[in-house]
């Protein structure tokens, strides 16, 4: 199920974009920067979910995409 969900999320990416699920964002919330969210209905899953476009990473790294 996790591998399938990851593949579904990846199918929404465009040219170098990094998308993460809400669970991933919550696990990394202190350093991951996001600039956009979107609601999707992944194939094979019964509920809609929100995914986030990563724009950079903060903390000691302080990098932007």
XYZ file of C-alpha atoms in Angstrom:
65
model
C 0.000 0.000 0.000
C 2.790 2.478 0.850
C 4.664 1.707 -2.348
C 1.484 2.104 -4.395
C 0.663 5.417 -2.726
C 4.192 6.676 -3.353
C 3.865 5.795 -7.044
C 0.506 7.575 -7.233
C 1.920 10.728 -5.627
C 4.926 10.605 -7.949
C 2.590 10.480 -10.962
C 1.480 14.047 -10.136
C 5.007 15.517 -10.307
C 6.231 17.778 -13.090
C 9.884 18.200 -14.138
C 11.980 17.969 -10.979
C 9.137 18.710 -8.598
C 9.106 16.985 -5.211
C 5.716 16.138 -3.736
C 5.124 14.747 -0.256
C 2.139 13.402 1.604
C 0.729 15.033 4.706
C 2.260 12.274 6.861
C 5.725 12.984 5.448
C 5.244 16.704 5.941
C 4.241 16.187 9.570
C 7.310 13.997 10.162
C 9.632 16.662 8.699
C 7.641 19.803 9.489
C 10.406 21.582 11.323
C 12.670 21.815 8.258
C 10.696 21.183 5.044
C 9.385 24.280 3.260
C 6.325 23.972 1.025
C 4.846 26.492 -1.359
C 1.765 24.755 -2.712
C -0.721 22.087 -1.764
C -3.233 20.181 -3.837
C -6.007 17.740 -3.158
C -5.853 14.508 -5.130
C -7.847 11.307 -5.482
C -5.215 8.637 -6.062
C -6.303 5.634 -8.092
C -6.970 2.638 -5.870
C -7.587 4.735 -2.733
C -11.026 5.550 -1.403
C -10.383 8.962 0.112
C -9.028 12.245 -1.186
C -5.722 13.393 0.231
C -3.654 16.542 0.300
C -0.126 16.538 -1.087
C 2.461 19.304 -0.843
C 5.069 20.681 -3.223
C 8.436 21.049 -1.509
C 10.214 24.354 -2.157
C 13.224 23.801 0.058
C 14.648 22.608 3.312
C 15.511 24.826 6.238
C 17.460 24.245 9.404
C 21.205 23.867 9.049
C 20.800 23.134 5.326
C 18.797 26.227 4.288
C 18.368 25.167 0.644
C 15.727 26.225 -1.882
C 14.598 24.449 -5.025
